[in-house]
mmCIF file of C-alpha atoms in Angstrom:
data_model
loop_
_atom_site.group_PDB
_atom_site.id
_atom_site.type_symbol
_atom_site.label_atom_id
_atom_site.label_comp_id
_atom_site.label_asym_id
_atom_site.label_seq_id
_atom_site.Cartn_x
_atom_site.Cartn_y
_atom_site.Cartn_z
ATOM 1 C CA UNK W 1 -66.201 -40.038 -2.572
ATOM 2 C CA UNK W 2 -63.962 -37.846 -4.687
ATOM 3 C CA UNK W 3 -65.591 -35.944 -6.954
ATOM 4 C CA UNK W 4 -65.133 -32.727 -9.724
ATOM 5 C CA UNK W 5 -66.154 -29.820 -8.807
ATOM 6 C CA UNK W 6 -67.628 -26.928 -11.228
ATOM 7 C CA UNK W 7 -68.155 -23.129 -10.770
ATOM 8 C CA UNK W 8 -70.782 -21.610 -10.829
ATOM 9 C CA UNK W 9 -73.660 -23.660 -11.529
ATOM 10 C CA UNK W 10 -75.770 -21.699 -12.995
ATOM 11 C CA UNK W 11 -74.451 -18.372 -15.450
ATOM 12 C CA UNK W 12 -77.198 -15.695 -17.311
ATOM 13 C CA UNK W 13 -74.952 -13.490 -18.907
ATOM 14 C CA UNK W 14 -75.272 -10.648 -21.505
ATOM 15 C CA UNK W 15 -74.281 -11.145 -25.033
ATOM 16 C CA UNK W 16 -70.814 -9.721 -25.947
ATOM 17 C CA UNK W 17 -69.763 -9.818 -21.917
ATOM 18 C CA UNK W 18 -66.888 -11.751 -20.461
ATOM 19 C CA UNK W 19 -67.439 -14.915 -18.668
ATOM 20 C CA UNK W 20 -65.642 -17.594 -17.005
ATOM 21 C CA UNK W 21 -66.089 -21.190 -15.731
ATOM 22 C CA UNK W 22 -63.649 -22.711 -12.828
ATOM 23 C CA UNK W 23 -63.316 -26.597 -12.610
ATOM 24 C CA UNK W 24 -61.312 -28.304 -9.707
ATOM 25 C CA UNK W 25 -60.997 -32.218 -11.160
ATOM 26 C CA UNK W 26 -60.201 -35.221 -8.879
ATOM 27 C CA UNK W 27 -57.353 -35.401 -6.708
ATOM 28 C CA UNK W 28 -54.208 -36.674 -8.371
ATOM 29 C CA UNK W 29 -56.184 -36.803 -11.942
ATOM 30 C CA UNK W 30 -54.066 -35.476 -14.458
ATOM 31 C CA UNK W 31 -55.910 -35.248 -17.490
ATOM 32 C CA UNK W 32 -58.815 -32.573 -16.997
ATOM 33 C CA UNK W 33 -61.509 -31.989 -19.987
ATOM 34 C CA UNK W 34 -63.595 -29.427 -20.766
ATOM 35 C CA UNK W 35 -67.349 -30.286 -22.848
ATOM 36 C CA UNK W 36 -69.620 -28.327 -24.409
ATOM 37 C CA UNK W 37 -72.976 -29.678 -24.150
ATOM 38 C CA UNK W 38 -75.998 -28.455 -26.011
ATOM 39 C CA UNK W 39 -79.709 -29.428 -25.143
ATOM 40 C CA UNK W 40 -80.355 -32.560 -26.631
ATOM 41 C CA UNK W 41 -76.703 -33.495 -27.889
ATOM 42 C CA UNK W 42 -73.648 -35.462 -26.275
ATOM 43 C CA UNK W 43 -71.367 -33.264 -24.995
ATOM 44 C CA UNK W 44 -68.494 -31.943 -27.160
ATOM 45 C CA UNK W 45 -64.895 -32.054 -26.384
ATOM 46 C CA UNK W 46 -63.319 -28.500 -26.455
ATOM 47 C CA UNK W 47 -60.288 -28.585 -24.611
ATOM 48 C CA UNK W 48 -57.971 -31.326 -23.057
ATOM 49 C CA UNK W 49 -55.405 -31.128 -20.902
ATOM 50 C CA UNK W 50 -52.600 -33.548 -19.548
ATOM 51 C CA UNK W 51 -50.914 -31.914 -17.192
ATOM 52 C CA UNK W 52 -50.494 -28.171 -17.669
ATOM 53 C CA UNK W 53 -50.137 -28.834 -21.163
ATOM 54 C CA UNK W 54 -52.769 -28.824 -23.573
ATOM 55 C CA UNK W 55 -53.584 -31.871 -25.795
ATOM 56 C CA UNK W 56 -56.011 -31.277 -27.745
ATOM 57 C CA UNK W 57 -57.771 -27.538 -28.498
ATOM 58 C CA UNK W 58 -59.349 -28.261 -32.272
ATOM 59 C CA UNK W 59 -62.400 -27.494 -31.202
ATOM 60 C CA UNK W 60 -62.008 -24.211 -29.004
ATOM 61 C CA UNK W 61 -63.245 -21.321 -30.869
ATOM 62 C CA UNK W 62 -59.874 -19.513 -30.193
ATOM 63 C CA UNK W 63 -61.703 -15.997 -31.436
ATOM 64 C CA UNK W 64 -63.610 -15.945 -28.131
ATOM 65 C CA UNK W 65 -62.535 -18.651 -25.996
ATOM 66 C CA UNK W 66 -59.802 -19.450 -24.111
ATOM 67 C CA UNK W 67 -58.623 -21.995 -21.281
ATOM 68 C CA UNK W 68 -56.082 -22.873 -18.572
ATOM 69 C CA UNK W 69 -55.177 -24.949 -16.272
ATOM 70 C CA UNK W 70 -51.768 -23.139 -15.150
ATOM 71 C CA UNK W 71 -50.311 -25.515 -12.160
ATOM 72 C CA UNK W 72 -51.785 -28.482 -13.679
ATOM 73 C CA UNK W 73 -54.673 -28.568 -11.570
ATOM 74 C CA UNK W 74 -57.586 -26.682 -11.214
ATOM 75 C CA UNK W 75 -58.937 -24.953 -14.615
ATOM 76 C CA UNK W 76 -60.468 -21.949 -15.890
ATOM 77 C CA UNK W 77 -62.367 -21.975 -19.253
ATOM 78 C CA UNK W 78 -63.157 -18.274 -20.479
ATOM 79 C CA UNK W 79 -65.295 -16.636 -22.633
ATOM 80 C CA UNK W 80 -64.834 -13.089 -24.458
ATOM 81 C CA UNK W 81 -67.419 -11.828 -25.752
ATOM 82 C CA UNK W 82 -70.118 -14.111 -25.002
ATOM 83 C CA UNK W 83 -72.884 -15.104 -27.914
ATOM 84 C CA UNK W 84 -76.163 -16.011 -28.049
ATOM 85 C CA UNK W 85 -75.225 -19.586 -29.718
ATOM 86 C CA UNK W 86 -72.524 -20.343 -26.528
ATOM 87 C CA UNK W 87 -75.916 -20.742 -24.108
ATOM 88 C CA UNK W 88 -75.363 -24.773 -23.517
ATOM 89 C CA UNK W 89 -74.218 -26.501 -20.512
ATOM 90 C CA UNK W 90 -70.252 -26.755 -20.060
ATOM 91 C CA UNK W 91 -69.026 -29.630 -18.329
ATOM 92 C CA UNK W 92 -65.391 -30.802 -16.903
ATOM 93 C CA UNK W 93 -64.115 -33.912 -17.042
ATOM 94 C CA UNK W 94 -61.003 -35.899 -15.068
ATOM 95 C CA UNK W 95 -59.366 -38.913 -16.118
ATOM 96 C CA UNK W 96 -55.938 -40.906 -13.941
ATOM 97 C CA UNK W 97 -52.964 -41.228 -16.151
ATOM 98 C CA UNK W 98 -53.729 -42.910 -19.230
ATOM 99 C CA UNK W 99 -57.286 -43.832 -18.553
ATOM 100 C CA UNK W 100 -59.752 -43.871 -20.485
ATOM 101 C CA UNK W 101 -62.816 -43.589 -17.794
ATOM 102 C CA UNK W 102 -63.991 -40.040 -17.184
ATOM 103 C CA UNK W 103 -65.267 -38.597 -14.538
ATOM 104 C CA UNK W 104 -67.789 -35.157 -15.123
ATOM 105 C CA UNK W 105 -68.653 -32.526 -12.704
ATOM 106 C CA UNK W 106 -71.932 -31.433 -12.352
ATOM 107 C CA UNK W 107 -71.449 -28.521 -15.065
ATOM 108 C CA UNK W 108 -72.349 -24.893 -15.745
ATOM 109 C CA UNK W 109 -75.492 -24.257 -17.829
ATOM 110 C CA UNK W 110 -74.542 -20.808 -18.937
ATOM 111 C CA UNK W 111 -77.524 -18.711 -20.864
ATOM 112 C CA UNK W 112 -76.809 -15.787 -22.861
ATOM 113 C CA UNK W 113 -79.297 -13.324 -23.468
ATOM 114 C CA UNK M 1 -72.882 -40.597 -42.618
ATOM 115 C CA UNK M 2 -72.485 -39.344 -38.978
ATOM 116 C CA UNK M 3 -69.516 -40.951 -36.411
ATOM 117 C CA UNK M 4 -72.060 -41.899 -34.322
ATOM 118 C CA UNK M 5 -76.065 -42.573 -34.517
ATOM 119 C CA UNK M 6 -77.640 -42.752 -31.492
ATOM 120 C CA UNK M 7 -82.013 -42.905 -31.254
ATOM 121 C CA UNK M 8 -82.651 -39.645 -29.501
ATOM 122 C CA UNK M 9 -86.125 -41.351 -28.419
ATOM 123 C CA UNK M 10 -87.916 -40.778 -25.617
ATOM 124 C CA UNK M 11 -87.994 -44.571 -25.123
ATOM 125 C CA UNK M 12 -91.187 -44.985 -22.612
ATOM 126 C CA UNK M 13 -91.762 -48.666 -21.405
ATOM 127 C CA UNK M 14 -92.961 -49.646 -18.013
ATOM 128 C CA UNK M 15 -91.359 -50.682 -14.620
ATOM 129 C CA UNK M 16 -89.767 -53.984 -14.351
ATOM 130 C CA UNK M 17 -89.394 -54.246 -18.362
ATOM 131 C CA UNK M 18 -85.914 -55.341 -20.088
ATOM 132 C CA UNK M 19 -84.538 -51.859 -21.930
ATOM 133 C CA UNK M 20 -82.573 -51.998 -24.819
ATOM 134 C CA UNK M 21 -80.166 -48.698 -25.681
ATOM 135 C CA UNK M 22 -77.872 -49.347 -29.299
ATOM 136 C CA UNK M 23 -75.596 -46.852 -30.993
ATOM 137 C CA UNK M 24 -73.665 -47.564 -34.303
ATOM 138 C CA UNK M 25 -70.628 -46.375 -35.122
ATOM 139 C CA UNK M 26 -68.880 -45.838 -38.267
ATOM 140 C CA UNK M 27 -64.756 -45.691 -36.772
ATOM 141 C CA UNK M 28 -63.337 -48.826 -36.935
ATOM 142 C CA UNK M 29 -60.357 -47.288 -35.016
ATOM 143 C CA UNK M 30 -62.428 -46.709 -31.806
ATOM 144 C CA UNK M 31 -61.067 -49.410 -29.055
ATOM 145 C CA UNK M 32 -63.327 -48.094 -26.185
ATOM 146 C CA UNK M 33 -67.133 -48.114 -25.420
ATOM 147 C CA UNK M 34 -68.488 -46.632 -22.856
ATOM 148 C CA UNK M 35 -72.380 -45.914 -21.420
ATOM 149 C CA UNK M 36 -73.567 -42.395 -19.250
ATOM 150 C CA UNK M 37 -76.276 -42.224 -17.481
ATOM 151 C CA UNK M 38 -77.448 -38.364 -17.233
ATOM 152 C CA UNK M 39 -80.308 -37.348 -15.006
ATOM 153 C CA UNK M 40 -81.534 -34.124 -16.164
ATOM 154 C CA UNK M 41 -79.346 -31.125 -15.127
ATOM 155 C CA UNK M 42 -76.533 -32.825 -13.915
ATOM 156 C CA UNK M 43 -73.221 -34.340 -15.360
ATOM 157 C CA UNK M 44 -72.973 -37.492 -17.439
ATOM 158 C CA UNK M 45 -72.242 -40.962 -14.854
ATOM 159 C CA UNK M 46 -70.185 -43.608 -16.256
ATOM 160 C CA UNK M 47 -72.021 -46.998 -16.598
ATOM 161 C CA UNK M 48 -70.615 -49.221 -18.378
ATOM 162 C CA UNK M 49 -67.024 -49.432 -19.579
ATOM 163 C CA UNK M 50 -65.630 -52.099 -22.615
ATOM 164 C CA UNK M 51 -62.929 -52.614 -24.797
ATOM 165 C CA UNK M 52 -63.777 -55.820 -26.165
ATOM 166 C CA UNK M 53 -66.338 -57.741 -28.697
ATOM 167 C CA UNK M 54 -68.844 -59.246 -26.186
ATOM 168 C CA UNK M 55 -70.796 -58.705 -23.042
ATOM 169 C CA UNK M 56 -69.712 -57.513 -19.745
ATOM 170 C CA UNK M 57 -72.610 -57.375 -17.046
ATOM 171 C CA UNK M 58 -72.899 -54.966 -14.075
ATOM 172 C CA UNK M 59 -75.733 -55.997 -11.712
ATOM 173 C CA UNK M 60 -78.717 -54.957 -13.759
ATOM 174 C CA UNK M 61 -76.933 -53.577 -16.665
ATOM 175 C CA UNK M 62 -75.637 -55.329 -19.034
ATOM 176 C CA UNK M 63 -73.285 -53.632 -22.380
ATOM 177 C CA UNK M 64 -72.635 -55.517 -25.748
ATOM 178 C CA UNK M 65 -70.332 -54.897 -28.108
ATOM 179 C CA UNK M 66 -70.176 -56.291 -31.281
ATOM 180 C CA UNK M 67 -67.390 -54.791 -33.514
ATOM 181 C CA UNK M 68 -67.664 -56.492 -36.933
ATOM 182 C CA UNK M 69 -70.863 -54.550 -37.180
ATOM 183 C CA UNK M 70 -69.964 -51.333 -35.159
ATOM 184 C CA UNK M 71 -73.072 -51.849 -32.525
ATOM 185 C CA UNK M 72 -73.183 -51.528 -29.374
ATOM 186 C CA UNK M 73 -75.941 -51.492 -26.824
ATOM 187 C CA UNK M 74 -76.903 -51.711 -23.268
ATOM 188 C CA UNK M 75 -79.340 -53.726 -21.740
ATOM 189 C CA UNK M 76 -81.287 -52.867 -18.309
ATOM 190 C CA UNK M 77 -83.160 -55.156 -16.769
ATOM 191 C CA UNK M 78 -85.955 -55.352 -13.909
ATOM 192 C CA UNK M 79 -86.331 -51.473 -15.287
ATOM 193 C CA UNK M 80 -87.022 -48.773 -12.262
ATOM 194 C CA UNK M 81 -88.604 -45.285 -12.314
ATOM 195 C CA UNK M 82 -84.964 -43.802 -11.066
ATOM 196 C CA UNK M 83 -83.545 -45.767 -14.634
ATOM 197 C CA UNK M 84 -85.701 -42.145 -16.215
ATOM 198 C CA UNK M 85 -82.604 -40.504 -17.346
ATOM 199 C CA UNK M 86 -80.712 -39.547 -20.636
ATOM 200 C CA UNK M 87 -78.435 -42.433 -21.606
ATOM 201 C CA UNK M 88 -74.822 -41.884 -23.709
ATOM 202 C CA UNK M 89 -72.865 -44.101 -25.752
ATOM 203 C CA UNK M 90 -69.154 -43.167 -25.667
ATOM 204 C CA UNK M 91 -66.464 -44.023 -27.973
ATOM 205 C CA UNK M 92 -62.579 -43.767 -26.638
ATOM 206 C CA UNK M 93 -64.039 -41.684 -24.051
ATOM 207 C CA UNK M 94 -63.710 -38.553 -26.091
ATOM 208 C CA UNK M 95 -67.155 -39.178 -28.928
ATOM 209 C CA UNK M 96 -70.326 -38.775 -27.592
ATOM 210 C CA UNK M 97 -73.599 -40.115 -28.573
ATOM 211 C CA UNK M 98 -76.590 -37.224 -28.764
ATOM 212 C CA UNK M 99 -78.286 -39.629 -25.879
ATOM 213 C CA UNK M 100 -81.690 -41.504 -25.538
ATOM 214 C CA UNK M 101 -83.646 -40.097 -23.285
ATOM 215 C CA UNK M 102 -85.538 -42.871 -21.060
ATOM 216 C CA UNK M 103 -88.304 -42.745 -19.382
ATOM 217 C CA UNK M 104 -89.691 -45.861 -17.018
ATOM 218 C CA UNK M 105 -93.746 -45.666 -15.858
ATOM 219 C CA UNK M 106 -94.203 -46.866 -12.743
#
């Protein structure tokens, strides 16, 4: 069964460092998102893609983070400089063409200390 | 008011019970309504998946929607321990629920 695949699983990381998340959605999905989720909330859309293109980036802190998902593929969300208050879990997302059913990786809880 | 209220719980009931799960919503624009399951560390699973006033049923799971009061909910019946997860309402796929977190006793 096809499935998303996140990198790495699990990130501790010091405040103010660099970090970066890697997401490789299902085959032929076009539309990849990227979530933040904090413990004991939904997730949070911060980036969508169709394409290479992005959609939808209201919610991206620009200051700090960035994302991209250059050949319209796979996707890297980054994060410069890390802060205490970005320790959540960060999930990606696929959806086919015009669908509205997503399907998430398993995510990268990333802690900041 | 908030886009979407969701009872954060945790809803405890025991094995083989019926389980309701209801979110209201405050968008009259959304068209689809969607459940998660999340088991604790991993990614959301989509459920359930709606765009009309009504009920659609999925084995044990059944998801109601009734728009002219912005509720939705999602019934689980003949409840089972591996039902213990975090459940999320989703509105055109993109607004998120805060979850209810379940738990079933054997």
């Amino acid at each position: 069964e096809a499935e998303v695949a996140q990198s790495p699983r699990y990130k501790i990381t010091e405040k103010s460092q660099a970090v970066a998340f890697w997401c490789d959605p299902i085959s032929g999905h076009a539309t990849l998102y990227w979530y933040r989720q904090i413990l004991g909330q939904g997730p949070e859309l911060l980036v969508q893609f169709q394409d290479e293109s992005v959609v939808d980036d209201s919610q991206l802190p620009k200051d700090r983070f960035s994302a991209e998902r250059l050949k319209g593929v796979d996707s890297t969300l980054k994060i410069q400089p890390a802060e205490l208050g970005d320790s959540a879990m960060y999930l990606c997302a696929s959806s086919s063409q015009g669908g509205h059913e997503q399907y998430f990786g398993p995510g990268t809880r990333l802690t900041v200390t | 008011q908030k886009e979407v209220e969701q009872d954060p719980g945790p809803l405890s009931v025991p094995e083989g019970a019926i389980v309701s799960l209801n979110c209201t919503y405050s968008n009259s624009a959304f068209q689809y309504f969607m459940w998660y399951r999340q088991y604790s560390r991993k990614g959301p699973e989509l459920l359930m998946y709606t765009y009309s006033s009504g009920n659609k049923e999925d084995g044990r799971f059944t998801a109601q929607v009734d728009k002219s009061s912005k509720y939705i909910s999602l019934f689980i019946r003949d409840s089972q321990p591996s039902d213990s997860a975090t459940y999320l309402c989703a509105f055109d796929g993109l607004t998120f629920g805060k979850g209810t977190h379940l738990i079933i006793q054997p």
